[in-house]
Amino acid sequence: MKVLVIGSGGREHAICKKLAESKLVKELYCAPGNAGIKECAILVPIGVMEFEKIASFSKDNDINLVFVAPDNPLADGLVNFLEEKGINAFGPRKEAAIIEGSKAFSKAFMKRHNIPTALYEEFDSYENAKKYILKINKYPIVIKADGLAYGKGVIICETEKDAINALQEMMNSKVFGDAGSKVIIEEFLEGKEVTVLAFTDGKTVIPMPSSQDHKKAFDGDKGLNTGGMGAFSPATGYTSAAEKETIERIINPTIKGLFEEGRMFKGVIYFGLMVTKDGVKVIEYNARFGDPETEAILPLLKTDLMEIVLAIQKGELDKIKVEFEDKASLCVIIASGTYPGKVVTGYPINITAKLSDDVILYHCGTAIKDGVLVSNGGRVLCLSAKADTIEEAREIVYKEIDKVKFEGSRYRTDIGVK
Ligand code: AMP
Ligand code: GLY
């Protein structure tokens, strides 16, 4: 098959690497990709939101399948768009991807289907939201932009002043654009955070090993939320009791609820969970592989990824066996110095010594400029390793990580410690 992957991050590098290993994939393309993806796929200079160009390229090059990995094109209906043109695409359609694209939708969906989540209120007027905040006397509270905001649209507010500021930024200053026209204000959940990714064809669901992301920019969970600074698998808080509860009360009702509402979800669904003392609750849904969770999870996948993709498309996920290595894994993001703020790109990346064969260096935001590998984003690289335990995987990654550097580069030193 000829496959085109849409996206350009570490997640897409991990997906491309797996697809390149598939015996079912003859030619692999990635749009727009990055300098690391170039090692396993042919790069196509088309942006992820250039729907017409993606369709023309696919037609002109007889692409058999377009794998849509990132949130924005999924939420905006790239899969629908391609299908309407007779092009085979992998990922949820817009009607299903809305569980990520609108937090207001996903919260109301969970309410309709009795799926446990934080209590919340929704506002599209700054004045009403402010009035509500002035009545709250229990902090912290969580304020979320309704729409997509590159993983940065959630603010945990410790005081009333923080909350009013956050509202002001989202609703009046529009720091997240239209994504912040509507906000969700919800209770703060205490517990252990867990990510569960699952393959689903809309009826059958196969959860992948659990993982845990580290969203905050700095060690000790300090600083602003980022897209994710590192991840490990399996998640420590995900006991077998929590897993059972999650499948029964969250995963199965979500897939069934979407199906019943005519929003059949085909692809990879992401459950962001909090294991609290009152049970497991949903923090968020995503309609895709997580980043950087994918860089920790996919190296463990034993089954041919393309075989799974095809089974999902045919609605035959119940007919195949999906296997993962029974191991731990861990990955650490190497970011630009000022990420998640505004970053300067174009710094040459130095790999000062040969990396051990025990690690995989995924590229998240890199490019080749005048023949030189340079940084090209906030999250630039991701170093991943698997081992028998999380501690061992951690040791391997941190032993190697200082071999990879660029001006101002930085990483968290405590991934997998807590
Ligand atoms: P989200 O983009 O919705 O995943 O939120 C980003 C991060 O904010 C999550 O990964 C959590 O660490 C945190 N968060 C979001 N909602 C809540 C909540 N209700 N209670 C506690 N933490 C939350
Ligand atoms: N790692 C969080 C996300 O992919 O949204």
mmCIF file of N, CA and C and ligand atoms in Angstrom, residues 100 103 107 117-119 140-145 150-156 185-191 193-195 213-216 221 225-226 270 272-274 276 282-286 288 293 418, ligand 1:
data_model
loop_
_atom_site.group_PDB
_atom_site.id
_atom_site.type_symbol
_atom_site.label_atom_id
_atom_site.label_comp_id
_atom_site.label_asym_id
_atom_site.label_seq_id
_atom_site.Cartn_x
_atom_site.Cartn_y
_atom_site.Cartn_z
ATOM 1 N N GLU A 100 -13.044 15.874 21.162
ATOM 2 C CA GLU A 100 -11.848 16.649 21.522
ATOM 3 C C GLU A 100 -12.015 18.114 21.134
ATOM 4 N N LYS A 103 -14.838 21.094 24.260
ATOM 5 C CA LYS A 103 -14.941 20.590 25.637
ATOM 6 C C LYS A 103 -16.382 20.707 26.123
ATOM 7 N N LYS A 107 -18.246 17.506 27.682
ATOM 8 C CA LYS A 107 -18.799 17.512 29.042
ATOM 9 C C LYS A 107 -20.294 17.156 29.007
ATOM 10 N N THR A 117 -17.067 12.489 35.497
ATOM 11 C CA THR A 117 -16.148 13.576 35.154
ATOM 12 C C THR A 117 -16.293 14.674 36.196
ATOM 13 N N ALA A 118 -15.433 15.701 36.150
ATOM 14 C CA ALA A 118 -15.521 16.796 37.113
ATOM 15 C C ALA A 118 -16.812 17.581 36.904
ATOM 16 N N LEU A 119 -17.422 18.062 38.003
ATOM 17 C CA LEU A 119 -18.614 18.918 37.897
ATOM 18 C C LEU A 119 -18.211 20.214 37.205
ATOM 19 N N PRO A 140 -8.268 25.112 44.417
ATOM 20 C CA PRO A 140 -8.248 25.638 43.045
ATOM 21 C C PRO A 140 -9.508 25.298 42.244
ATOM 22 N N ILE A 141 -9.701 26.056 41.168
ATOM 23 C CA ILE A 141 -10.699 25.679 40.169
ATOM 24 C C ILE A 141 -9.983 25.617 38.812
ATOM 25 N N VAL A 142 -10.655 25.011 37.852
ATOM 26 C CA VAL A 142 -10.024 24.811 36.552
ATOM 27 C C VAL A 142 -10.842 25.521 35.477
ATOM 28 N N ILE A 143 -10.165 26.357 34.684
ATOM 29 C CA ILE A 143 -10.855 27.060 33.590
ATOM 30 C C ILE A 143 -10.301 26.550 32.271
ATOM 31 N N LYS A 144 -11.210 26.150 31.373
ATOM 32 C CA LYS A 144 -10.785 25.546 30.104
ATOM 33 C C LYS A 144 -11.414 26.269 28.924
ATOM 34 N N ALA A 145 -10.585 26.573 27.934
ATOM 35 C CA ALA A 145 -11.125 27.080 26.675
ATOM 36 C C ALA A 145 -11.891 25.941 26.016
ATOM 37 N N TYR A 150 -3.710 23.826 21.383
ATOM 38 C CA TYR A 150 -2.378 23.196 21.440
ATOM 39 C C TYR A 150 -2.021 22.714 22.842
ATOM 40 N N GLY A 151 -2.995 22.173 23.549
ATOM 41 C CA GLY A 151 -2.735 21.626 24.885
ATOM 42 C C GLY A 151 -2.492 22.690 25.948
ATOM 43 N N LYS A 152 -2.694 23.967 25.599
ATOM 44 C CA LYS A 152 -2.376 25.013 26.571
ATOM 45 C C LYS A 152 -3.621 25.725 27.106
ATOM 46 N N GLY A 153 -4.796 25.308 26.676
ATOM 47 C CA GLY A 153 -6.025 26.028 26.986
ATOM 48 C C GLY A 153 -6.673 25.685 28.314
ATOM 49 N N VAL A 154 -5.883 25.111 29.238
ATOM 50 C CA VAL A 154 -6.431 24.760 30.552
ATOM 51 C C VAL A 154 -5.632 25.501 31.612
ATOM 52 N N ILE A 155 -6.323 26.243 32.448
ATOM 53 C CA ILE A 155 -5.604 26.971 33.494
ATOM 54 C C ILE A 155 -6.142 26.583 34.857
ATOM 55 N N ILE A 156 -5.227 26.137 35.720
ATOM 56 C CA ILE A 156 -5.613 25.779 37.081
ATOM 57 C C ILE A 156 -5.411 27.024 37.933
ATOM 58 N N ILE A 185 -15.880 26.012 33.360
ATOM 59 C CA ILE A 185 -15.265 26.179 34.682
ATOM 60 C C ILE A 185 -15.603 24.925 35.470
ATOM 61 N N GLU A 186 -14.571 24.211 35.922
ATOM 62 C CA GLU A 186 -14.883 22.946 36.585
ATOM 63 C C GLU A 186 -14.133 22.729 37.872
ATOM 64 N N GLU A 187 -14.619 21.776 38.633
ATOM 65 C CA GLU A 187 -13.995 21.469 39.923
ATOM 66 C C GLU A 187 -12.612 20.860 39.678
ATOM 67 N N PHE A 188 -11.727 21.084 40.603
ATOM 68 C CA PHE A 188 -10.377 20.544 40.532
ATOM 69 C C PHE A 188 -10.408 19.121 41.076
ATOM 70 N N LEU A 189 -9.891 18.186 40.289
ATOM 71 C CA LEU A 189 -9.876 16.791 40.725
ATOM 72 C C LEU A 189 -8.508 16.457 41.300
ATOM 73 N N GLU A 190 -8.516 15.800 42.450
ATOM 74 C CA GLU A 190 -7.248 15.387 43.033
ATOM 75 C C GLU A 190 -7.074 13.904 42.835
ATOM 76 N N GLY A 191 -5.864 13.494 42.490
ATOM 77 C CA GLY A 191 -5.618 12.072 42.337
ATOM 78 C C GLY A 191 -4.426 11.831 41.452
ATOM 79 N N GLU A 193 -3.012 11.041 37.689
ATOM 80 C CA GLU A 193 -3.418 11.184 36.293
ATOM 81 C C GLU A 193 -2.936 10.000 35.469
ATOM 82 N N VAL A 194 -3.800 9.526 34.601
ATOM 83 C CA VAL A 194 -3.480 8.370 33.754
ATOM 84 C C VAL A 194 -4.009 8.627 32.349
ATOM 85 N N THR A 195 -3.238 8.227 31.360
ATOM 86 C CA THR A 195 -3.732 8.273 29.984
ATOM 87 C C THR A 195 -3.983 6.851 29.510
ATOM 88 N N ASP A 213 1.469 11.251 31.224
ATOM 89 C CA ASP A 213 2.128 12.400 30.627
ATOM 90 C C ASP A 213 2.600 13.336 31.749
ATOM 91 N N HIS A 214 3.497 14.235 31.443
ATOM 92 C CA HIS A 214 3.900 15.294 32.376
ATOM 93 C C HIS A 214 3.657 16.607 31.661
ATOM 94 N N LYS A 215 2.535 17.253 31.996
ATOM 95 C CA LYS A 215 2.103 18.422 31.228
ATOM 96 C C LYS A 215 2.843 19.704 31.568
ATOM 97 N N LYS A 216 3.282 19.803 32.818
ATOM 98 C CA LYS A 216 3.869 21.071 33.252
ATOM 99 C C LYS A 216 5.278 21.252 32.701
ATOM 100 N N ASP A 221 6.442 19.539 38.553
ATOM 101 C CA ASP A 221 5.146 20.016 38.026
ATOM 102 C C ASP A 221 4.953 21.504 38.246
ATOM 103 N N ASN A 225 1.211 24.804 31.638
ATOM 104 C CA ASN A 225 0.932 23.571 30.912
ATOM 105 C C ASN A 225 1.581 23.628 29.536
ATOM 106 N N THR A 226 2.067 22.479 29.100
ATOM 107 C CA THR A 226 2.658 22.367 27.758
ATOM 108 C C THR A 226 1.872 21.296 26.996
ATOM 109 N N TYR A 270 -8.381 8.769 22.995
ATOM 110 C CA TYR A 270 -7.497 9.054 24.119
ATOM 111 C C TYR A 270 -8.364 9.408 25.325
ATOM 112 N N GLY A 272 -8.087 10.855 28.933
ATOM 113 C CA GLY A 272 -7.279 11.494 29.968
ATOM 114 C C GLY A 272 -8.051 11.325 31.269
ATOM 115 N N LEU A 273 -7.480 10.600 32.225
ATOM 116 C CA LEU A 273 -8.236 10.195 33.417
ATOM 117 C C LEU A 273 -7.589 10.703 34.699
ATOM 118 N N MET A 274 -8.406 10.837 35.727
ATOM 119 C CA MET A 274 -7.874 11.091 37.065
ATOM 120 C C MET A 274 -8.414 9.980 37.956
ATOM 121 N N THR A 276 -9.275 9.184 41.290
ATOM 122 C CA THR A 276 -9.503 9.936 42.536
ATOM 123 C C THR A 276 -9.965 8.977 43.634
ATOM 124 N N VAL A 282 -13.098 11.239 34.040
ATOM 125 C CA VAL A 282 -12.507 11.713 32.790
ATOM 126 C C VAL A 282 -12.101 13.177 32.940
ATOM 127 N N ILE A 283 -10.850 13.477 32.603
ATOM 128 C CA ILE A 283 -10.408 14.880 32.528
ATOM 129 C C ILE A 283 -10.681 15.397 31.126
ATOM 130 N N GLU A 284 -10.321 14.588 30.154
ATOM 131 C CA GLU A 284 -10.552 15.006 28.769
ATOM 132 C C GLU A 284 -10.515 13.803 27.844
ATOM 133 N N TYR A 285 -11.160 13.991 26.691
ATOM 134 C CA TYR A 285 -11.017 13.032 25.594
ATOM 135 C C TYR A 285 -10.152 13.683 24.522
ATOM 136 N N ASN A 286 -9.366 12.886 23.832
ATOM 137 C CA ASN A 286 -8.758 13.340 22.590
ATOM 138 C C ASN A 286 -9.141 12.337 21.513
ATOM 139 N N ARG A 288 -7.340 11.072 19.042
ATOM 140 C CA ARG A 288 -6.101 10.743 18.332
ATOM 141 C C ARG A 288 -5.083 10.168 19.298
ATOM 142 N N GLU A 293 2.757 10.604 24.690
ATOM 143 C CA GLU A 293 2.474 9.228 25.097
ATOM 144 C C GLU A 293 2.814 8.216 23.996
ATOM 145 N N LYS A 418 7.752 10.549 40.008
ATOM 146 C CA LYS A 418 6.708 10.586 41.050
ATOM 147 C C LYS A 418 5.888 9.293 41.108
HETATM 148 P P1 AMP B 1 -6.674 18.900 29.474
HETATM 149 O O1 AMP B 1 -6.127 19.668 28.308
HETATM 150 O O2 AMP B 1 -8.139 19.007 29.654
HETATM 151 O O3 AMP B 1 -6.111 17.529 29.554
HETATM 152 O O4 AMP B 1 -6.012 19.568 30.766
HETATM 153 C C1 AMP B 1 -4.622 19.743 30.885
HETATM 154 C C2 AMP B 1 -4.170 19.298 32.231
HETATM 155 O O5 AMP B 1 -4.757 20.095 33.249
HETATM 156 C C3 AMP B 1 -4.567 17.875 32.580
HETATM 157 O O6 AMP B 1 -3.692 16.944 32.050
HETATM 158 C C4 AMP B 1 -4.554 17.927 34.088
HETATM 159 O O7 AMP B 1 -3.240 17.813 34.599
HETATM 160 C C5 AMP B 1 -5.050 19.304 34.379
HETATM 161 N N1 AMP B 1 -6.509 19.293 34.603
HETATM 162 C C6 AMP B 1 -7.471 19.488 33.687
HETATM 163 N N2 AMP B 1 -8.686 19.408 34.253
HETATM 164 C C7 AMP B 1 -8.483 19.181 35.557
HETATM 165 C C8 AMP B 1 -9.336 19.015 36.683
HETATM 166 N N3 AMP B 1 -10.658 19.108 36.577
HETATM 167 N N4 AMP B 1 -8.771 18.785 37.875
HETATM 168 C C9 AMP B 1 -7.428 18.717 38.019
HETATM 169 N N5 AMP B 1 -6.578 18.875 37.013
HETATM 170 C C10 AMP B 1 -7.084 19.103 35.790
#
